[in-house]
Short mmCIF file of the C-alpha atoms (twelve columns), coordinates in Angstrom:
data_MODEL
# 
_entry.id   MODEL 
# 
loop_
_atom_site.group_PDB 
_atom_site.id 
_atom_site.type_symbol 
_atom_site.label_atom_id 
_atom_site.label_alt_id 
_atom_site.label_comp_id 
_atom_site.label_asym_id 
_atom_site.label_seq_id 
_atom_site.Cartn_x 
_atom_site.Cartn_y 
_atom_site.Cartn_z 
_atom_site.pdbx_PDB_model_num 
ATOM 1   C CA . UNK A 1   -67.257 -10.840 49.483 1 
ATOM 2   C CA . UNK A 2   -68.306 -8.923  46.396 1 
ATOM 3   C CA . UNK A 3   -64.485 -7.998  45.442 1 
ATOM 4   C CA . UNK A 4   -63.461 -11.868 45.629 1 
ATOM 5   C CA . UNK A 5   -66.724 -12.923 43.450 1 
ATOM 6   C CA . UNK A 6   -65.544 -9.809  41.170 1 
ATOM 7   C CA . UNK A 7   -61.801 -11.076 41.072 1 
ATOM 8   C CA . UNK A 8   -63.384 -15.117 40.939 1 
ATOM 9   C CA . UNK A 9   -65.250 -13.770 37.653 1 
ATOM 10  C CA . UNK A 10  -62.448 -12.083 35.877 1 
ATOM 11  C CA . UNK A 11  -60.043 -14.994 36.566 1 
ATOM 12  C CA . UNK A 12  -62.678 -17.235 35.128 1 
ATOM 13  C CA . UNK A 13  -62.876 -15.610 31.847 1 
ATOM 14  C CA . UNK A 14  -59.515 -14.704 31.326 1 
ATOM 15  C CA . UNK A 15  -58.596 -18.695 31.891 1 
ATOM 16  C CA . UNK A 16  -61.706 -19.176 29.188 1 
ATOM 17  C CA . UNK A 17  -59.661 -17.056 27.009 1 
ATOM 18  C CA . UNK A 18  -56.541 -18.278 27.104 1 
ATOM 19  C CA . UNK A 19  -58.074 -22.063 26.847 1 
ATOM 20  C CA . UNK A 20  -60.083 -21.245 23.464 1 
ATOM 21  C CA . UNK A 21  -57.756 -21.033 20.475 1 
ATOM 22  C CA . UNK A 22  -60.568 -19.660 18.724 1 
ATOM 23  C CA . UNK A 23  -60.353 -16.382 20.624 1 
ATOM 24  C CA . UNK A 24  -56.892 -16.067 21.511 1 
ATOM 25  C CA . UNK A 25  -55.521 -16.741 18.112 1 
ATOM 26  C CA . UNK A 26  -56.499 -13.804 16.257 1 
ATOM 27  C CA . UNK A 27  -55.643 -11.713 19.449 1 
ATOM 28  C CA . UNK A 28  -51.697 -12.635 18.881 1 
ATOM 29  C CA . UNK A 29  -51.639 -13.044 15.033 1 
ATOM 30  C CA . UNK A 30  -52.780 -10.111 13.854 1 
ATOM 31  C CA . UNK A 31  -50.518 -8.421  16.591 1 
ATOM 32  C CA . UNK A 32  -47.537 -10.157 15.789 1 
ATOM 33  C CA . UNK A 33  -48.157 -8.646  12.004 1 
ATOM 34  C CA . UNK A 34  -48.189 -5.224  13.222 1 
ATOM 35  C CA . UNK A 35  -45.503 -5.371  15.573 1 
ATOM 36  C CA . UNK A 36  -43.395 -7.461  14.122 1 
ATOM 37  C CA . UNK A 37  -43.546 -8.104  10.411 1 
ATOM 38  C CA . UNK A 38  -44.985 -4.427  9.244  1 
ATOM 39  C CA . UNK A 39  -41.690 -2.565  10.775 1 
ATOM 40  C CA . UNK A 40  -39.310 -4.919  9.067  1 
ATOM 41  C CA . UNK A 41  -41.306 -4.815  5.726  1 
ATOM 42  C CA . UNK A 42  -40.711 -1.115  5.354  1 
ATOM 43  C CA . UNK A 43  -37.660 -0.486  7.118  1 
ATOM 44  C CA . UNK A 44  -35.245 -3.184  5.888  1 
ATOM 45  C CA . UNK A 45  -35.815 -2.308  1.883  1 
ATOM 46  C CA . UNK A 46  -34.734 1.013   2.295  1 
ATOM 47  C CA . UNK A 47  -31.962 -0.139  4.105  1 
ATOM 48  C CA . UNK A 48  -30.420 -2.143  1.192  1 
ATOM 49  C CA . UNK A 49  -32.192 -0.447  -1.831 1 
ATOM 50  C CA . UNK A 50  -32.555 3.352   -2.909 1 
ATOM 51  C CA . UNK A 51  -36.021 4.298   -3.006 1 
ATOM 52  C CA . UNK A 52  -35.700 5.629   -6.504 1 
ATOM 53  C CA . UNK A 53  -35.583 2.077   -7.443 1 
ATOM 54  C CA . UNK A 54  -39.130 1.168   -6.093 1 
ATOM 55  C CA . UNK A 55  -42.213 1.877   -7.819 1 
ATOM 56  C CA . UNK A 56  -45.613 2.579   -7.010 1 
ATOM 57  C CA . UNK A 57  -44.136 5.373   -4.164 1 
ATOM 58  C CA . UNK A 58  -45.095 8.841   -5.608 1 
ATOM 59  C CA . UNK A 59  -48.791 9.328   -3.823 1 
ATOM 60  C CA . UNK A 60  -46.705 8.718   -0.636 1 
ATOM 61  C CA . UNK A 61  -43.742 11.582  -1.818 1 
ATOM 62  C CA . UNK A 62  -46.164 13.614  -2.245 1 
ATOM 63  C CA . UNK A 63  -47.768 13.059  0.858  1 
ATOM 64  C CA . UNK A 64  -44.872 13.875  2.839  1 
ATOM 65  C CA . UNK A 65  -44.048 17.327  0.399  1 
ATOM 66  C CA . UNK A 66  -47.462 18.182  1.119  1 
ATOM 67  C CA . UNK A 67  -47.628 17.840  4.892  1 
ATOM 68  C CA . UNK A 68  -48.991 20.802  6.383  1 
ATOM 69  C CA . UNK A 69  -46.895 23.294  8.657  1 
ATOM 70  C CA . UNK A 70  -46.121 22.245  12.311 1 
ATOM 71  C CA . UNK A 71  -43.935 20.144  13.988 1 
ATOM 72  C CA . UNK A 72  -44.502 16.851  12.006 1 
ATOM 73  C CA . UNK A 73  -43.694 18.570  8.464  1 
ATOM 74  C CA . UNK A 74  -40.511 20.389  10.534 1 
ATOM 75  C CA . UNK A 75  -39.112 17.113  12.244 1 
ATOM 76  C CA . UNK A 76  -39.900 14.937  8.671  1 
ATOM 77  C CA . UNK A 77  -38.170 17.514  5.931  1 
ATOM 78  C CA . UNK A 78  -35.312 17.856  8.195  1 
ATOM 79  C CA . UNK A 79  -34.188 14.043  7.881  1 
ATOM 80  C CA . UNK A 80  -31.609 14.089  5.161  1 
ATOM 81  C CA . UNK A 81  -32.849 11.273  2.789  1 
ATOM 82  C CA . UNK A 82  -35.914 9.943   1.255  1 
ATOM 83  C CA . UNK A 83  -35.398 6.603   2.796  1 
ATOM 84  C CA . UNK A 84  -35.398 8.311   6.464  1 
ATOM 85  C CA . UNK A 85  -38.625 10.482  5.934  1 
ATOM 86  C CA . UNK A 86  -40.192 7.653   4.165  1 
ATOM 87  C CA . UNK A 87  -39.393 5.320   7.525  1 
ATOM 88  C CA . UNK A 88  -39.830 8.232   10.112 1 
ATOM 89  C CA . UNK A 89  -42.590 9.278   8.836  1 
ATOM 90  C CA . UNK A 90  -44.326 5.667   8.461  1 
ATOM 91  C CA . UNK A 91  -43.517 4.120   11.872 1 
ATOM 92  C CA . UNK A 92  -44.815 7.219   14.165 1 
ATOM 93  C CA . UNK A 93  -47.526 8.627   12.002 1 
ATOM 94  C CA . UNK A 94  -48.420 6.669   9.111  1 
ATOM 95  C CA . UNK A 95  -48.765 3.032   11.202 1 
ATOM 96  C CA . UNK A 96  -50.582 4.298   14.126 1 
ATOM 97  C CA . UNK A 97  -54.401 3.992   13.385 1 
ATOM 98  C CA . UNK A 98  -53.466 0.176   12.057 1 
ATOM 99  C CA . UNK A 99  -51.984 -0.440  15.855 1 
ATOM 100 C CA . UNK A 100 -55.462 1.011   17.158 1 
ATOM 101 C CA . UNK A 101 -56.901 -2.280  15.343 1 
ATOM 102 C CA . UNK A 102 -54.409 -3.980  18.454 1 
ATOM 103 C CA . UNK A 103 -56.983 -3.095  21.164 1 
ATOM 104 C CA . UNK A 104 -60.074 -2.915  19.137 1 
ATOM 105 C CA . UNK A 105 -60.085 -6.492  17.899 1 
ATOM 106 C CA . UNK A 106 -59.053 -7.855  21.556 1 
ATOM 107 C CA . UNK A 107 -61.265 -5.989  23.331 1 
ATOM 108 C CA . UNK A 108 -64.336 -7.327  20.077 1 
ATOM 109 C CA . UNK A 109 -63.257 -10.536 20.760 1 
ATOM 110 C CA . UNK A 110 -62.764 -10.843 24.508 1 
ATOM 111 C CA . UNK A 111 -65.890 -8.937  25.372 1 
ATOM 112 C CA . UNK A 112 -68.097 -11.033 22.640 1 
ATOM 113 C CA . UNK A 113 -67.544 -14.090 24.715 1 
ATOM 114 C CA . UNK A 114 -67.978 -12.496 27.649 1 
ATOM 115 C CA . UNK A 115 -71.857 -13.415 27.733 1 
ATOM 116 C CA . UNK A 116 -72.431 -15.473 24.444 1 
ATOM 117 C CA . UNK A 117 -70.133 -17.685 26.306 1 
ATOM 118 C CA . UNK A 118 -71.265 -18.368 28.945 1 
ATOM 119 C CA . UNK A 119 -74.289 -18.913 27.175 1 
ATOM 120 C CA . UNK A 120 -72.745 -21.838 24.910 1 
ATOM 121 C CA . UNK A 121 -70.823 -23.419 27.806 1 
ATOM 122 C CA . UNK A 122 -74.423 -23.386 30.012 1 
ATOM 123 C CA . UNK A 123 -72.763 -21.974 32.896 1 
ATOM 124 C CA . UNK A 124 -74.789 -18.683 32.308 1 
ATOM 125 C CA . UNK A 125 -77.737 -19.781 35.332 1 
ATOM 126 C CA . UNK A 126 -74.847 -20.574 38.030 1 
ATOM 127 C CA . UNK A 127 -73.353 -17.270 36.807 1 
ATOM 128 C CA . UNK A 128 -76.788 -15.014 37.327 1 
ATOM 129 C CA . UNK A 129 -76.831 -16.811 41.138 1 
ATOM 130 C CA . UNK A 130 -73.250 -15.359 42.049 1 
ATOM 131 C CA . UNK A 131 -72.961 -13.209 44.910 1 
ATOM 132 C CA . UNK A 132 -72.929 -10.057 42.694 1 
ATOM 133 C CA . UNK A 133 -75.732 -7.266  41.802 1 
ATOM 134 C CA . UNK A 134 -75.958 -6.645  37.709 1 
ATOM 135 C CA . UNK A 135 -73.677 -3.782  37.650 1 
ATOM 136 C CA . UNK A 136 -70.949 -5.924  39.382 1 
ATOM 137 C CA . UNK A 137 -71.640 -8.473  37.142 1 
ATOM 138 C CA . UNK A 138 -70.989 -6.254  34.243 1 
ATOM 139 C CA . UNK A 139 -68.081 -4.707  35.546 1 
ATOM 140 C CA . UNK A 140 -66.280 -7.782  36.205 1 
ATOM 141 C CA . UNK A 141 -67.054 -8.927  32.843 1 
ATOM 142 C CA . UNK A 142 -66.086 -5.363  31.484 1 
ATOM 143 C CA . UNK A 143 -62.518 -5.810  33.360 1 
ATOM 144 C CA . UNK A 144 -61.902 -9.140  32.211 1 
ATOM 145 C CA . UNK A 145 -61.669 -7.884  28.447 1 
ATOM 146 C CA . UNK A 146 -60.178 -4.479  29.362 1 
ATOM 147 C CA . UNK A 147 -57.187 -5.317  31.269 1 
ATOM 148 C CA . UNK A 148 -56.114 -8.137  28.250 1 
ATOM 149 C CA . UNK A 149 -56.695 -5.821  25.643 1 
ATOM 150 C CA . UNK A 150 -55.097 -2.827  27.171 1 
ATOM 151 C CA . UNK A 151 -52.095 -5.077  28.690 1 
ATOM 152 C CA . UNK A 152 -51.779 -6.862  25.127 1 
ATOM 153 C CA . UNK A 153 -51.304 -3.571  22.912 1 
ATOM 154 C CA . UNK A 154 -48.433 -2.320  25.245 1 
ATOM 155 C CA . UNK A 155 -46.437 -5.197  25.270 1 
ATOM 156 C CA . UNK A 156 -46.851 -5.142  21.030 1 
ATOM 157 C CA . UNK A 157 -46.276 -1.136  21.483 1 
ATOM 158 C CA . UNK A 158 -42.999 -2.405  23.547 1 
ATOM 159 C CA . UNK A 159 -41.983 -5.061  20.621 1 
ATOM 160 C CA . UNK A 160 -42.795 -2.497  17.938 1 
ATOM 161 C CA . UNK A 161 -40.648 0.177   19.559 1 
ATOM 162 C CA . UNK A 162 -37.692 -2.521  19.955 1 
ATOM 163 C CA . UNK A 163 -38.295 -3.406  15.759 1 
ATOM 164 C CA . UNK A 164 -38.347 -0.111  15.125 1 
ATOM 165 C CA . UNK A 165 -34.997 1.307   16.756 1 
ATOM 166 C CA . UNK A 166 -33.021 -1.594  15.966 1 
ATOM 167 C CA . UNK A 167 -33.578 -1.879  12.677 1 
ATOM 168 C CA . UNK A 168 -33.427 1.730   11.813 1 
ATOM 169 C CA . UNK A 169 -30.663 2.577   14.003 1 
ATOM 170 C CA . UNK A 170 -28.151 1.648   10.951 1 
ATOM 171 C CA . UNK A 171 -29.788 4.196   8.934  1 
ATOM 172 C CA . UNK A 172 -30.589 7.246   11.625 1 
ATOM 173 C CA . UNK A 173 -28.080 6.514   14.240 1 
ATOM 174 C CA . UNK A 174 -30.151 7.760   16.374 1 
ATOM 175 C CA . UNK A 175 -33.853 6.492   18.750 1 
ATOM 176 C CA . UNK A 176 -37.128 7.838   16.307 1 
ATOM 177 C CA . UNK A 177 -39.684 5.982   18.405 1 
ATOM 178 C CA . UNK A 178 -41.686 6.857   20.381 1 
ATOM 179 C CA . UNK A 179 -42.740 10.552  19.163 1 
ATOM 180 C CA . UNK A 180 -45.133 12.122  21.808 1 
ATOM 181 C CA . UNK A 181 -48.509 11.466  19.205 1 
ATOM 182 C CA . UNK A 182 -47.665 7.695   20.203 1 
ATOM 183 C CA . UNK A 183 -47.473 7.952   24.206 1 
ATOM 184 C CA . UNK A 184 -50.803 9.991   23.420 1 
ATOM 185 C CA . UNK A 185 -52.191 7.189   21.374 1 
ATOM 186 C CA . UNK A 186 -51.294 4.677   23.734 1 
ATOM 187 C CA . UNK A 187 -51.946 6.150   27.069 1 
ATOM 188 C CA . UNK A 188 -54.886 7.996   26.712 1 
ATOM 189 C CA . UNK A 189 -56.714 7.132   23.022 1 
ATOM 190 C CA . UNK A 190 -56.000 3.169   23.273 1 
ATOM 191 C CA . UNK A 191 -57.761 2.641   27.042 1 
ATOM 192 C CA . UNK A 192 -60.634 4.512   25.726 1 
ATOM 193 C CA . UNK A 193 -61.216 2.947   22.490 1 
ATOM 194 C CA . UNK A 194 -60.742 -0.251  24.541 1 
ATOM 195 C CA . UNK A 195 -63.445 0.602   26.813 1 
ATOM 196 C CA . UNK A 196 -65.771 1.777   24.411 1 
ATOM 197 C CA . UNK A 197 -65.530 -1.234  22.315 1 
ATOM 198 C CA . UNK A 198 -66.033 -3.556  25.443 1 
ATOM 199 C CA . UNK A 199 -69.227 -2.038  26.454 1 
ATOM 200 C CA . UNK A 200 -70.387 -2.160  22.996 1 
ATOM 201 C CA . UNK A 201 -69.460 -5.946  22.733 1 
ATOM 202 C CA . UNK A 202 -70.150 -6.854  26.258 1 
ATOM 203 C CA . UNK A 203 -74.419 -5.370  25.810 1 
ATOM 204 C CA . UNK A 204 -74.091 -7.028  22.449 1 
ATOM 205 C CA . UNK A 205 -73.163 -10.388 23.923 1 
ATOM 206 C CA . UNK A 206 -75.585 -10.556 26.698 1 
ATOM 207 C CA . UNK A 207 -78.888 -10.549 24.029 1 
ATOM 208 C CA . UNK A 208 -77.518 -12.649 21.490 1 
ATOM 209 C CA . UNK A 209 -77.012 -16.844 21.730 1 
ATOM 210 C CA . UNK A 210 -73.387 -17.306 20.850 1 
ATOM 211 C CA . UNK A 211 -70.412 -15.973 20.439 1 
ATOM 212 C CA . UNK A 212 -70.266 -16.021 16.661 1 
ATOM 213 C CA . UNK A 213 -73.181 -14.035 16.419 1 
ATOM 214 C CA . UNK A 214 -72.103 -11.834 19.054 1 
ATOM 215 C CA . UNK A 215 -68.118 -11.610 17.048 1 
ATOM 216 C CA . UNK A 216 -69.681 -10.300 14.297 1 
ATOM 217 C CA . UNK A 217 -72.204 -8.149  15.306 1 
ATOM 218 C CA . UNK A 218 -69.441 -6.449  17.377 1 
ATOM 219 C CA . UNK A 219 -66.917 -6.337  14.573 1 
ATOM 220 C CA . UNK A 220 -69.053 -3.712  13.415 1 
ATOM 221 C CA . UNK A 221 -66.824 -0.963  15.642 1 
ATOM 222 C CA . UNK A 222 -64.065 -1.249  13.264 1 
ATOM 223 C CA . UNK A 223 -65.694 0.367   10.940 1 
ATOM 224 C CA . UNK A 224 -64.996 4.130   11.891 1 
ATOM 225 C CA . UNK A 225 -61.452 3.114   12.269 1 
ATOM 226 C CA . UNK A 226 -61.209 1.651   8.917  1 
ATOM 227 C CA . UNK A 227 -62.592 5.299   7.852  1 
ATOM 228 C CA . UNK A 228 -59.554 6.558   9.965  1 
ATOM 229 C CA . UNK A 229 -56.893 4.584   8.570  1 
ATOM 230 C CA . UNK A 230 -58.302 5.837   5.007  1 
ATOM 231 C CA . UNK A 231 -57.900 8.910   5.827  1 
ATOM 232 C CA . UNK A 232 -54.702 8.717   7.118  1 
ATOM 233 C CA . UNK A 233 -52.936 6.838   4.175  1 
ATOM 234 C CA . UNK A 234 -54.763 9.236   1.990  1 
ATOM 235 C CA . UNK A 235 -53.351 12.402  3.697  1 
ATOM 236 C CA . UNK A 236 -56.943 13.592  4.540  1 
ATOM 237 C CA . UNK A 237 -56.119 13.137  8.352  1 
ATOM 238 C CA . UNK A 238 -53.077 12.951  10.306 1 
ATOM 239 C CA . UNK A 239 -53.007 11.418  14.078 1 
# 
C-alpha cells in the first residue's frame, strides 16, 4: 500500500510538471542552450576562421599556457593548434560547471512546486490524508524532482557529447568527449548536487504559500555555483 501511494504521488507531480509551461519551460530552454547552441558557438568559428583573427582571446591563451602540471596541461599542449586546445580544452573543462546549472535549476524548480503547489492548486488537505507517514511523504516528493532532474541532464550530457564529436571531428579526427572529469561530474557530482538542491527546495516549499515565493527563495543555491563557474573561467579553479 505505501509503495503504490509513493509511486501515485510521484506520478502526480511529474504529470503537474509536464502540464505547467511555467515550470517545464525553463527546464528545456536553458538546456537546449548548453547542449546545443554553446558547442556550436565555439566549435564551428574555429573551424572556418584562424583564431589569430578573433579578438578579445588572450586571458583565455594564457589560461591554457598557464595550466598547472598534470594530465589536463599534458593532454591540452599536446593538441597541435590553437583552435584544438582552445575547443578541447573548452568542451571538457571549461563548460562543465555551466552544465551543473542543468540539474540545479530542474531540481530548484521541480522541488519548489513540490509543496507551494499543492498549496496553490488546494489539493494540499487531500494530500496530508494519503496513506503515507511524513517521511514518505517527503520522499515521494523528493523522488519526483530527483529522477527528472537527474534523467534530464543525461539526456543533454548525451546531446552535448553528440554536438561535440560531430562537429569537431573535422578538426581532431578523432572522439575528445567524454574525458573521465565528465563521467565524474555526471555520475557522481550531478546526483548529489541534485539531491542537495531538492531537499533544500522541497523544506523551502512546504513553509512558504506559492511557488513563486518558494522559486526564488530556492534559486538562492546557485549562488556557490556561480562562485564556481568564476573561478573556473578565471583559472582560479579547475574541475
Amino acid at each position: 500500500m505505501k509503495a503504490r501511494a509513493v509511486k501515485a504521488i510521484m506520478r502526480k507531480d511529474i504529470t503537474a510538471i509536464s502540464s505547467n509551461i511555467q515550470i517545464w519551460l525553463p527546464m528545456i530552454f536553458v538546456p537546449l542552450i548548453f547542449s546545443i547552441v554553446l558547442p556550436c558557438i565555439l566549435i564551428l568559428p574555429a573551424r572556418f576562421s584562424a583564431l589569430s583573427k578573433v579578438g578579445n582571446i588572450e586571458p583565455i591563451l594564457d589560461l591554457l599556457s598557464n595550466l598547472p602540471p598534470g594530465v589536463l596541461r599534458e593532454k591540452v599542449l599536446s593538441l597541435n593548434t590553437t583552435e584544438q586546445q582552445l575547443i578541447f580544452f573548452s568542451v571538457n573543462y571549461l563548460f562543465a560547471p555551466l552544465f551543473l546549472l542543468i540539474p540545479l535549476m530542474s531540481a530548484s524548480v521541480i522541488g519548489a512546486n513540490s509543496f507551494a503547489g499543492e498549496k496553490e492548486r488546494k489539493t494540499m488537505e487531500s494530500l496530508l490524508f494519503a496513506p503515507l507517514d511524513l517521511p514518505s511523504l517527503f520522499g515521494a516528493k523528493i523522488l519526483a524532482a530527483f529522477l527528472p532532474a537527474l534523467l534530464l541532464t543525461i539526456l543533454c550530457s548525451l546531446f552535448y557529447g553528440i554536438i561535440v564529436n560531430v562537429v569537431a571531428y573535422p578538426l581532431f579526427r578523432e572522439v575528445i568527449f567524454p574525458q573521465g572529469n565528465w563521467l565524474v561530474l555526471l555520475f557522481w557530482v550531478t546526483p548529489a548536487l541534485s539531491l542537495g538542491a531538492i531537499l533544500i527546495n522541497v523544506f523551502i516549499s512546504a513553509k512558504v504559500k506559492g511557488f513563486q515565493e518558494a522559486y526564488q527563495l530556492g534559486g538562492l543555491v546557485i549562488l556557490p555555483l556561480l562562485a564556481l563557474i568564476i573561478g573556473q573561467i578565471t583559472g582560479l579553479l579547475l574541475v
